[in-house]
GROMACS .gro file of C-alpha atoms in nm:
model
  395
    1MET     CA    1  -4.930  -3.739  -8.302
    2ILE     CA    2  -4.652  -3.647  -8.087
    3ILE     CA    3  -4.897  -3.359  -8.027
    4GLY     CA    4  -5.166  -3.555  -7.895
    5GLY     CA    5  -4.998  -3.745  -7.656
    6LEU     CA    6  -4.828  -3.417  -7.519
    7ALA     CA    7  -5.147  -3.254  -7.504
    8ALA     CA    8  -5.277  -3.514  -7.285
    9LEU     CA    9  -4.989  -3.506  -7.053
   10TRP     CA   10  -5.049  -3.113  -7.015
   11ARG     CA   11  -5.456  -3.164  -6.908
   12HIS     CA   12  -5.342  -3.519  -6.648
   13GLY     CA   13  -4.999  -3.459  -6.632
   14VAL     CA   14  -4.702  -3.669  -6.672
   15THR     CA   15  -4.871  -3.972  -6.649
   16LEU     CA   16  -4.986  -4.322  -6.741
   17THR     CA   17  -5.361  -4.217  -6.705
   18ALA     CA   18  -5.274  -3.985  -6.935
   19LEU     CA   19  -5.111  -4.191  -7.218
   20ALA     CA   20  -5.378  -4.440  -7.137
   21ASP     CA   21  -5.626  -4.107  -7.253
   22PHE     CA   22  -5.402  -4.030  -7.580
   23LEU     CA   23  -5.422  -4.408  -7.673
   24GLU     CA   24  -5.812  -4.417  -7.652
   25ARG     CA   25  -5.844  -4.125  -7.833
   26HIS     CA   26  -5.618  -4.044  -8.101
   27ARG     CA   27  -5.498  -4.415  -8.189
   28GLY     CA   28  -5.785  -4.626  -8.068
   29ASP     CA   29  -5.846  -4.768  -8.437
   30GLN     CA   30  -5.383  -4.794  -8.472
   31VAL     CA   31  -5.191  -5.064  -8.437
   32VAL     CA   32  -4.953  -4.973  -8.153
   33LEU     CA   33  -4.774  -5.319  -8.046
   34VAL     CA   34  -4.702  -5.643  -8.193
   35ASP     CA   35  -4.649  -5.932  -7.965
   36ARG     CA   36  -4.618  -6.361  -7.979
   37ASP     CA   37  -4.996  -6.301  -7.999
   38GLY     CA   38  -5.009  -5.990  -8.283
   39PRO     CA   39  -5.115  -5.667  -8.338
   40LEU     CA   40  -5.322  -5.487  -8.082
   41THR     CA   41  -5.479  -5.168  -8.139
   42GLY     CA   42  -5.422  -4.854  -7.830
   43ARG     CA   43  -5.827  -4.864  -7.747
   44ALA     CA   44  -5.799  -5.319  -7.767
   45LEU     CA   45  -5.433  -5.246  -7.517
   46ILE     CA   46  -5.698  -4.959  -7.290
   47ARG     CA   47  -5.969  -5.197  -7.279
   48ALA     CA   48  -5.822  -5.542  -7.157
   49ALA     CA   49  -5.634  -5.271  -6.888
   50ARG     CA   50  -6.000  -5.216  -6.759
   51GLU     CA   51  -6.099  -5.546  -6.774
   52ALA     CA   52  -5.827  -5.705  -6.596
   53PRO     CA   53  -5.903  -5.853  -6.270
   54PRO     CA   54  -5.899  -5.636  -5.956
   55PRO     CA   55  -5.560  -5.788  -5.749
   56THR     CA   56  -5.566  -5.986  -5.479
   57SER     CA   57  -5.360  -5.799  -5.251
   58PRO     CA   58  -5.246  -5.434  -5.179
   59VAL     CA   59  -4.954  -5.443  -5.426
   60ALA     CA   60  -5.086  -5.603  -5.755
   61VAL     CA   61  -4.726  -5.865  -5.840
   62SER     CA   62  -4.716  -5.910  -6.273
   63ASP     CA   63  -4.469  -6.152  -6.379
   64GLY     CA   64  -4.306  -5.870  -6.649
   65HIS     CA   65  -4.360  -6.106  -6.939
   66HIS     CA   66  -4.187  -5.972  -7.299
   67ASP     CA   67  -4.552  -5.928  -7.401
   68ARG     CA   68  -4.858  -5.759  -7.392
   69ARG     CA   69  -4.956  -5.864  -7.032
   70SER     CA   70  -4.746  -5.635  -6.865
   71LEU     CA   71  -4.794  -5.353  -7.069
   72VAL     CA   72  -5.210  -5.430  -6.931
   73ALA     CA   73  -5.090  -5.474  -6.587
   74VAL     CA   74  -4.943  -5.167  -6.624
   75PHE     CA   75  -5.233  -4.934  -6.739
   76ALA     CA   76  -5.487  -5.129  -6.491
   77ALA     CA   77  -5.320  -5.078  -6.168
   78ALA     CA   78  -5.284  -4.692  -6.352
   79LEU     CA   79  -5.649  -4.624  -6.359
   80ARG     CA   80  -5.748  -4.831  -6.092
   81GLU     CA   81  -5.408  -4.616  -5.880
   82HIS     CA   82  -5.318  -4.879  -5.794
   83PRO     CA   83  -4.980  -4.998  -5.662
   84VAL     CA   84  -4.859  -5.260  -5.915
   85LEU     CA   85  -4.483  -5.431  -5.895
   86LEU     CA   86  -4.328  -5.590  -6.293
   87THR     CA   87  -4.093  -5.865  -6.172
   88ASP     CA   88  -3.833  -6.051  -6.327
   89PRO     CA   89  -4.093  -6.375  -6.468
   90TYR     CA   90  -3.768  -6.594  -6.474
   91GLY     CA   91  -3.621  -6.459  -6.139
   92PRO     CA   92  -3.687  -6.506  -5.749
   93ARG     CA   93  -3.961  -6.225  -5.659
   94PRO     CA   94  -3.795  -5.856  -5.485
   95VAL     CA   95  -3.826  -5.779  -5.160
   96LEU     CA   96  -4.159  -5.600  -5.082
   97ASP     CA   97  -4.044  -5.378  -4.734
   98GLU     CA   98  -4.259  -5.213  -4.510
   99GLU     CA   99  -4.241  -4.886  -4.665
  100THR     CA  100  -4.372  -5.050  -5.010
  101PRO     CA  101  -4.709  -4.787  -5.061
  102SER     CA  102  -5.042  -4.969  -5.047
  103THR     CA  103  -5.268  -4.746  -5.197
  104GLY     CA  104  -5.262  -4.494  -5.505
  105PHE     CA  105  -5.114  -4.602  -5.884
  106ARG     CA  106  -4.675  -4.662  -5.863
  107LEU     CA  107  -4.511  -4.831  -6.028
  108MET     CA  108  -4.223  -5.080  -5.869
  109LEU     CA  109  -3.946  -5.213  -6.102
  110GLY     CA  110  -3.766  -5.583  -5.933
  111THR     CA  111  -3.398  -5.375  -5.939
  112SER     CA  112  -3.096  -5.626  -5.862
  113GLY     CA  113  -2.914  -5.572  -5.517
  114THR     CA  114  -2.511  -5.585  -5.425
  115SER     CA  115  -2.660  -5.873  -5.201
  116GLY     CA  116  -2.782  -6.056  -5.462
  117ALA     CA  117  -3.171  -6.016  -5.340
  118PRO     CA  118  -3.407  -5.868  -5.564
  119ARG     CA  119  -3.540  -5.532  -5.426
  120HIS     CA  120  -3.801  -5.291  -5.590
  121SER     CA  121  -3.776  -4.909  -5.714
  122ALA     CA  122  -4.062  -4.685  -5.745
  123ARG     CA  123  -4.159  -4.310  -5.812
  124PRO     CA  124  -4.495  -4.237  -5.703
  125SER     CA  125  -4.519  -3.961  -6.061
  126TYR     CA  126  -4.302  -3.822  -6.294
  127GLY     CA  127  -4.259  -3.413  -6.288
  128ILE     CA  128  -4.376  -3.127  -6.626
  129GLY     CA  129  -3.941  -3.160  -6.633
  130ILE     CA  130  -3.904  -3.550  -6.811
  131LEU     CA  131  -4.064  -3.395  -7.135
  132ARG     CA  132  -3.655  -3.179  -7.185
  133PRO     CA  133  -3.513  -3.517  -7.227
  134VAL     CA  134  -3.756  -3.705  -7.391
  135ARG     CA  135  -3.784  -3.499  -7.657
  136GLN     CA  136  -3.406  -3.507  -7.715
  137LEU     CA  137  -3.470  -3.914  -7.767
  138PHE     CA  138  -3.765  -3.869  -7.957
  139ARG     CA  139  -3.595  -3.693  -8.180
  140ALA     CA  140  -3.193  -3.804  -8.167
  141LEU     CA  141  -3.349  -4.194  -8.232
  142ASP     CA  142  -3.671  -4.087  -8.497
  143LEU     CA  143  -3.919  -4.226  -8.340
  144GLY     CA  144  -4.289  -4.176  -8.422
  145GLY     CA  145  -4.509  -4.075  -8.737
  146GLY     CA  146  -4.580  -4.470  -8.748
  147ARG     CA  147  -4.213  -4.638  -8.790
  148PRO     CA  148  -4.170  -4.944  -8.578
  149LEU     CA  149  -3.964  -5.024  -8.286
  150LEU     CA  150  -3.800  -5.318  -8.206
  151VAL     CA  151  -3.766  -5.318  -7.785
  152GLN     CA  152  -3.551  -5.616  -7.705
  153PRO     CA  153  -3.501  -5.577  -7.295
  154ALA     CA  154  -3.692  -5.684  -7.094
  155LEU     CA  155  -4.040  -5.508  -6.971
  156HIS     CA  156  -3.901  -5.543  -6.629
  157HIS     CA  157  -3.701  -5.325  -6.658
  158GLY     CA  158  -3.702  -4.983  -6.667
  159TYR     CA  159  -3.415  -4.929  -7.015
  160GLY     CA  160  -3.754  -5.222  -7.185
  161LEU     CA  161  -4.037  -5.087  -7.060
  162GLY     CA  162  -3.962  -4.682  -7.072
  163PHE     CA  163  -3.852  -4.718  -7.425
  164ALA     CA  164  -4.241  -4.966  -7.439
  165LEU     CA  165  -4.410  -4.652  -7.318
  166ALA     CA  166  -4.205  -4.408  -7.522
  167GLY     CA  167  -4.308  -4.568  -7.864
  168LEU     CA  168  -4.676  -4.549  -7.711
  169LEU     CA  169  -4.663  -4.202  -7.677
  170ALA     CA  170  -4.500  -4.120  -7.987
  171GLY     CA  171  -4.699  -4.327  -8.238
  172SER     CA  172  -4.456  -4.624  -8.341
  173PRO     CA  173  -4.587  -4.965  -8.254
  174VAL     CA  174  -4.334  -5.130  -8.023
  175LEU     CA  175  -4.242  -5.496  -8.148
  176LEU     CA  176  -4.192  -5.757  -7.851
  177PRO     CA  177  -4.028  -6.030  -8.038
  178ALA     CA  178  -4.091  -6.380  -7.809
  179ASP     CA  179  -3.782  -6.553  -7.927
  180ALA     CA  180  -3.505  -6.588  -8.201
  181ASP     CA  181  -3.669  -6.600  -8.475
  182HIS     CA  182  -3.984  -6.454  -8.353
  183LEU     CA  183  -3.715  -6.162  -8.351
  184GLN     CA  184  -3.600  -6.195  -8.753
  185GLN     CA  185  -4.027  -6.251  -8.869
  186LEU     CA  186  -4.047  -5.949  -8.678
  187ILE     CA  187  -3.785  -5.743  -8.892
  188ILE     CA  188  -3.859  -5.911  -9.192
  189ASP     CA  189  -4.264  -5.815  -9.144
  190HIS     CA  190  -4.224  -5.436  -8.990
  191ASP     CA  191  -3.878  -5.338  -9.084
  192PRO     CA  192  -3.848  -5.168  -8.734
  193ARG     CA  193  -3.689  -4.817  -8.798
  194THR     CA  194  -3.508  -4.805  -8.430
  195SER     CA  195  -3.432  -5.056  -8.293
  196VAL     CA  196  -3.306  -5.033  -7.836
  197SER     CA  197  -3.126  -5.365  -7.723
  198ALA     CA  198  -2.896  -5.438  -7.464
  199PRO     CA  199  -2.580  -5.527  -7.581
  200PRO     CA  200  -2.562  -5.892  -7.596
  201GLN     CA  201  -2.903  -5.802  -7.821
  202LEU     CA  202  -2.711  -5.611  -8.072
  203ASP     CA  203  -2.418  -5.863  -8.106
  204ARG     CA  204  -2.706  -6.071  -8.201
  205LEU     CA  205  -2.831  -5.841  -8.435
  206THR     CA  206  -2.519  -5.792  -8.538
  207GLU     CA  207  -2.560  -6.188  -8.718
  208ILE     CA  208  -2.918  -6.130  -8.837
  209GLY     CA  209  -2.997  -6.312  -9.181
  210THR     CA  210  -3.127  -5.991  -9.350
  211ASP     CA  211  -3.020  -5.737  -9.520
  212TRP     CA  212  -3.222  -5.517  -9.307
  213THR     CA  213  -3.068  -5.196  -9.263
  214PRO     CA  214  -3.259  -4.963  -8.928
  215ASP     CA  215  -3.236  -4.580  -9.016
  216SER     CA  216  -3.076  -4.553  -8.545
  217MET     CA  217  -2.986  -4.818  -8.291
  218VAL     CA  218  -2.971  -4.768  -7.952
  219THR     CA  219  -2.793  -5.025  -7.644
  220GLY     CA  220  -2.765  -4.977  -7.351
  221SER     CA  221  -2.825  -5.175  -6.962
  222GLY     CA  222  -2.499  -5.243  -7.023
  223PRO     CA  223  -2.090  -5.141  -7.081
  224LEU     CA  224  -2.091  -5.106  -7.459
  225HIS     CA  225  -1.789  -5.278  -7.550
  226PRO     CA  226  -1.586  -5.107  -7.779
  227GLU     CA  227  -1.519  -5.393  -8.083
  228LEU     CA  228  -1.895  -5.468  -7.998
  229CYS     CA  229  -1.923  -5.109  -8.108
  230ARG     CA  230  -1.675  -5.101  -8.438
  231ARG     CA  231  -1.897  -5.403  -8.586
  232ALA     CA  232  -2.283  -5.284  -8.513
  233THR     CA  233  -2.123  -5.001  -8.685
  234ALA     CA  234  -1.903  -5.178  -8.947
  235ARG     CA  235  -2.306  -5.354  -8.990
  236PHE     CA  236  -2.526  -5.073  -8.982
  237GLY     CA  237  -2.320  -4.778  -9.024
  238GLN     CA  238  -2.331  -4.499  -8.800
  239VAL     CA  239  -2.667  -4.526  -8.665
  240LEU     CA  240  -2.626  -4.658  -8.256
  241HIS     CA  241  -2.629  -4.456  -7.980
  242ASN     CA  242  -2.488  -4.567  -7.622
  243LEU     CA  243  -2.809  -4.463  -7.328
  244TYR     CA  244  -2.651  -4.481  -7.017
  245GLY     CA  245  -2.833  -4.498  -6.642
  246SER     CA  246  -2.993  -4.690  -6.423
  247THR     CA  247  -3.351  -4.809  -6.224
  248GLU     CA  248  -3.276  -4.588  -5.975
  249ALA     CA  249  -3.123  -4.327  -6.162
  250GLY     CA  250  -3.259  -4.296  -6.413
  251PHE     CA  251  -3.155  -4.210  -6.748
  252ALA     CA  252  -2.889  -3.976  -6.767
  253ALA     CA  253  -2.656  -3.957  -7.064
  254MET     CA  254  -2.637  -4.094  -7.416
  255ALA     CA  255  -2.365  -4.133  -7.663
  256THR     CA  256  -2.464  -4.026  -8.038
  257PRO     CA  257  -2.352  -4.279  -8.374
  258GLN     CA  258  -2.038  -3.933  -8.396
  259HIS     CA  259  -1.949  -3.925  -7.954
  260LEU     CA  260  -1.896  -4.298  -8.035
  261ALA     CA  261  -1.654  -4.231  -8.342
  262ARG     CA  262  -1.426  -4.059  -8.140
  263ARG     CA  263  -1.423  -4.305  -7.808
  264PRO     CA  264  -1.622  -4.641  -7.881
  265GLY     CA  265  -1.822  -4.770  -7.578
  266CYS     CA  266  -1.790  -4.434  -7.409
  267VAL     CA  267  -2.158  -4.304  -7.313
  268GLY     CA  268  -2.129  -3.954  -7.433
  269ARG     CA  269  -2.309  -3.659  -7.228
  270GLU     CA  270  -2.601  -3.580  -7.014
  271LEU     CA  271  -2.927  -3.565  -7.180
  272HIS     CA  272  -3.151  -3.257  -7.154
  273GLY     CA  273  -3.239  -3.147  -6.799
  274VAL     CA  274  -3.054  -3.442  -6.622
  275GLY     CA  275  -2.747  -3.340  -6.380
  276ILE     CA  276  -2.458  -3.541  -6.417
  277GLN     CA  277  -2.155  -3.495  -6.138
  278LEU     CA  278  -1.847  -3.653  -6.102
  279ARG     CA  279  -1.724  -3.693  -5.699
  280ASP     CA  280  -1.397  -3.854  -5.669
  281GLY     CA  281  -1.453  -4.083  -5.964
  282GLU     CA  282  -1.798  -4.163  -5.836
  283VAL     CA  283  -2.089  -4.042  -6.106
  284TRP     CA  284  -2.426  -3.887  -5.940
  285VAL     CA  285  -2.733  -3.872  -6.191
  286ASP     CA  286  -3.050  -3.582  -6.125
  287SER     CA  287  -3.255  -3.711  -6.410
  288PRO     CA  288  -3.655  -3.652  -6.390
  289PHE     CA  289  -3.629  -4.021  -6.465
  290GLY     CA  290  -3.507  -4.189  -6.177
  291THR     CA  291  -3.702  -4.337  -5.958
  292ALA     CA  292  -3.575  -4.211  -5.589
  293GLY     CA  293  -3.699  -3.905  -5.660
  294SER     CA  294  -3.542  -3.554  -5.749
  295GLY     CA  295  -3.229  -3.521  -5.619
  296TYR     CA  296  -2.827  -3.637  -5.712
  297VAL     CA  297  -2.820  -4.061  -5.659
  298ASP     CA  298  -2.535  -4.254  -5.642
  299THR     CA  299  -2.492  -4.453  -5.937
  300GLY     CA  300  -2.256  -4.731  -5.764
  301ASP     CA  301  -2.062  -4.623  -6.090
  302LEU     CA  302  -1.683  -4.544  -6.133
  303GLY     CA  303  -1.602  -4.239  -6.482
  304HIS     CA  304  -1.387  -4.008  -6.648
  305LEU     CA  305  -1.431  -3.817  -6.862
  306GLU     CA  306  -1.226  -3.816  -7.228
  307ASP     CA  307  -1.267  -3.572  -7.462
  308GLY     CA  308  -1.513  -3.430  -7.333
  309LEU     CA  309  -1.721  -3.806  -7.327
  310LEU     CA  310  -1.793  -3.979  -6.990
  311ILE     CA  311  -1.684  -4.305  -6.970
  312ILE     CA  312  -1.792  -4.551  -6.698
  313ALA     CA  313  -1.500  -4.800  -6.595
  314ARG     CA  314  -1.667  -5.026  -6.336
  315ARG     CA  315  -1.862  -5.049  -6.066
  316ARG     CA  316  -1.742  -4.903  -5.712
  317ASP     CA  317  -1.874  -5.167  -5.516
  318PRO     CA  318  -1.823  -5.603  -5.603
  319THR     CA  319  -2.055  -5.619  -5.845
  320ALA     CA  320  -2.055  -5.675  -6.257
  321VAL     CA  321  -2.252  -5.612  -6.510
  322VAL     CA  322  -2.312  -5.960  -6.673
  323GLY     CA  323  -2.543  -5.826  -7.014
  324GLY     CA  324  -2.744  -5.568  -6.881
  325GLN     CA  325  -2.759  -5.803  -6.488
  326ASN     CA  326  -2.630  -5.697  -6.206
  327ILE     CA  327  -2.441  -5.981  -5.983
  328SER     CA  328  -2.273  -5.965  -5.647
  329LEU     CA  329  -1.935  -6.143  -5.651
  330ILE     CA  330  -1.968  -6.164  -5.280
  331ALA     CA  331  -2.327  -6.404  -5.380
  332VAL     CA  332  -2.120  -6.619  -5.634
  333ARG     CA  333  -1.810  -6.638  -5.363
  334ASP     CA  334  -2.003  -6.754  -5.117
  335ALA     CA  335  -2.226  -6.979  -5.298
  336LEU     CA  336  -1.901  -7.184  -5.458
  337ALA     CA  337  -1.723  -7.108  -5.080
  338ALA     CA  338  -2.000  -7.312  -4.944
  339HIS     CA  339  -2.007  -7.603  -5.213
  340PRO     CA  340  -1.905  -7.943  -4.955
  341LEU     CA  341  -1.568  -7.969  -5.220
  342VAL     CA  342  -1.435  -7.636  -5.194
  343ALA     CA  343  -1.233  -7.547  -5.002
  344SER     CA  344  -1.165  -7.166  -5.084
  345ALA     CA  345  -1.302  -6.950  -5.385
  346GLU     CA  346  -1.239  -6.542  -5.573
  347VAL     CA  347  -1.450  -6.439  -5.827
  348THR     CA  348  -1.343  -6.171  -6.013
  349THR     CA  349  -1.461  -6.035  -6.375
  350ALA     CA  350  -1.300  -6.035  -6.713
  351ALA     CA  351  -1.369  -5.771  -6.990
  352ASP     CA  352  -1.624  -5.966  -7.267
  353GLU     CA  353  -1.669  -5.810  -7.648
  354VAL     CA  354  -2.038  -5.944  -7.611
  355PHE     CA  355  -2.164  -5.909  -7.207
  356GLY     CA  356  -1.958  -5.656  -7.100
  357GLU     CA  357  -1.809  -5.817  -6.820
  358GLN     CA  358  -1.839  -6.211  -6.646
  359LEU     CA  359  -1.734  -6.400  -6.391
  360VAL     CA  360  -1.414  -6.606  -6.308
  361ALA     CA  361  -1.367  -6.781  -6.069
  362THR     CA  362  -1.058  -6.953  -5.892
  363ILE     CA  363  -1.164  -7.195  -5.597
  364ARG     CA  364  -0.927  -7.463  -5.432
  365VAL     CA  365  -1.096  -7.833  -5.371
  366LEU     CA  366  -1.087  -8.082  -5.179
  367GLY     CA  367  -1.206  -8.369  -5.410
  368GLU     CA  368  -1.365  -8.449  -5.760
  369VAL     CA  369  -1.601  -8.256  -5.935
  370ASN     CA  370  -1.641  -8.098  -6.246
  371ASP     CA  371  -1.708  -7.752  -6.355
  372GLN     CA  372  -2.064  -7.793  -6.464
  373ASP     CA  373  -2.145  -7.890  -6.133
  374LEU     CA  374  -2.043  -7.616  -5.951
  375ALA     CA  375  -2.195  -7.422  -6.221
  376GLU     CA  376  -2.448  -7.513  -6.131
  377HIS     CA  377  -2.466  -7.499  -5.745
  378VAL     CA  378  -2.407  -7.121  -5.839
  379ARG     CA  379  -2.705  -7.091  -6.045
  380THR     CA  380  -2.876  -7.290  -5.757
  381VAL     CA  381  -2.800  -7.062  -5.481
  382VAL     CA  382  -2.773  -6.705  -5.643
  383GLY     CA  383  -3.047  -6.689  -5.973
  384TYR     CA  384  -3.024  -6.785  -6.326
  385ARG     CA  385  -2.771  -6.505  -6.377
  386ALA     CA  386  -2.507  -6.589  -6.202
  387ARG     CA  387  -2.358  -6.791  -6.519
  388LEU     CA  388  -1.939  -6.853  -6.471
  389ALA     CA  389  -1.763  -6.801  -6.756
  390SER     CA  390  -1.445  -6.982  -6.631
  391ILE     CA  391  -1.305  -7.192  -6.325
  392THR     CA  392  -0.991  -7.202  -6.276
  393ARG     CA  393  -0.860  -7.461  -5.973
  394ARG     CA  394  -0.507  -7.440  -5.773
  395SER     CA  395  -0.376  -7.590  -5.522
   0.00000   0.00000   0.00000
């Protein structure tokens, strides 16, 4: 099945048009994904994309729901050679600047900036170099052969969407859970052999009430706490991989189960065909997956090597990575300080076993105000993902 997918890429180039051709030719009558609306075949997926209403704006904007709608929107734009932006369905729309293309296919994904305002990140096409790390991921995670692939991360992020598309190419039915109950039902009904999760989702998998034993698991999009790494390994065995990258830089490094046994929480070594440099402790990546084009990209992360394995220490800028989401500490601090009953505020992070990091605030108040009201104020100003773990008051 993977050979058919690679043949399609060879005919059309490394494009979503090639993947659409592959799904119609080789997986037309096979189930390629299962979501809240049930199973969908390859032919039905591409037919839905062809029959989708034409875009009414220079850039097609689609809410990145965790179901077939996101994939239909992406394939529809590719087949029409029209730019498309997938956004967080529950958050603010990314800012489209004057340089945003209005002709030709371009897949754009929302990405959180350090200012707290989302922007978009995109790349018009991918070179043949992408096949080396794709092949490595397929082999390491045992994708393909009809073995179901559970994809939990959001489809408006490169991590979730990338693995959903990889599953379609590999011949693995992609399972997209709508909620916790649907997740458990998908596991019972389809017995996914590989799972893709962010750390909080991995934590929930360790507590799922079934005797499910996947062949491989991958986590990413946020820091993997060593304790969560140990708990997942104790629950499922040595099957966990830790993938490192970003929307702009692309997939960059991956820790194998053997790497994690030596250094729990590490991100291992660079993928095949990817370059990683440490420049005065700053992590720079040159990846064929990146949306910034060729060349090294500053990830904004600080890291170091231990026993030849890459360890990500923290963000260089005042940004917290909470459950895979970048949240500006400055934006949270300013939101608190703007409250009429807050005289001053400081916001830092604390390590968290499940979410990687949590937001911690220290404030001086001018009058009576409860923590719940302050937390709601921050979510209103900064965004629903900016949740304060604790608030300490000082005189």
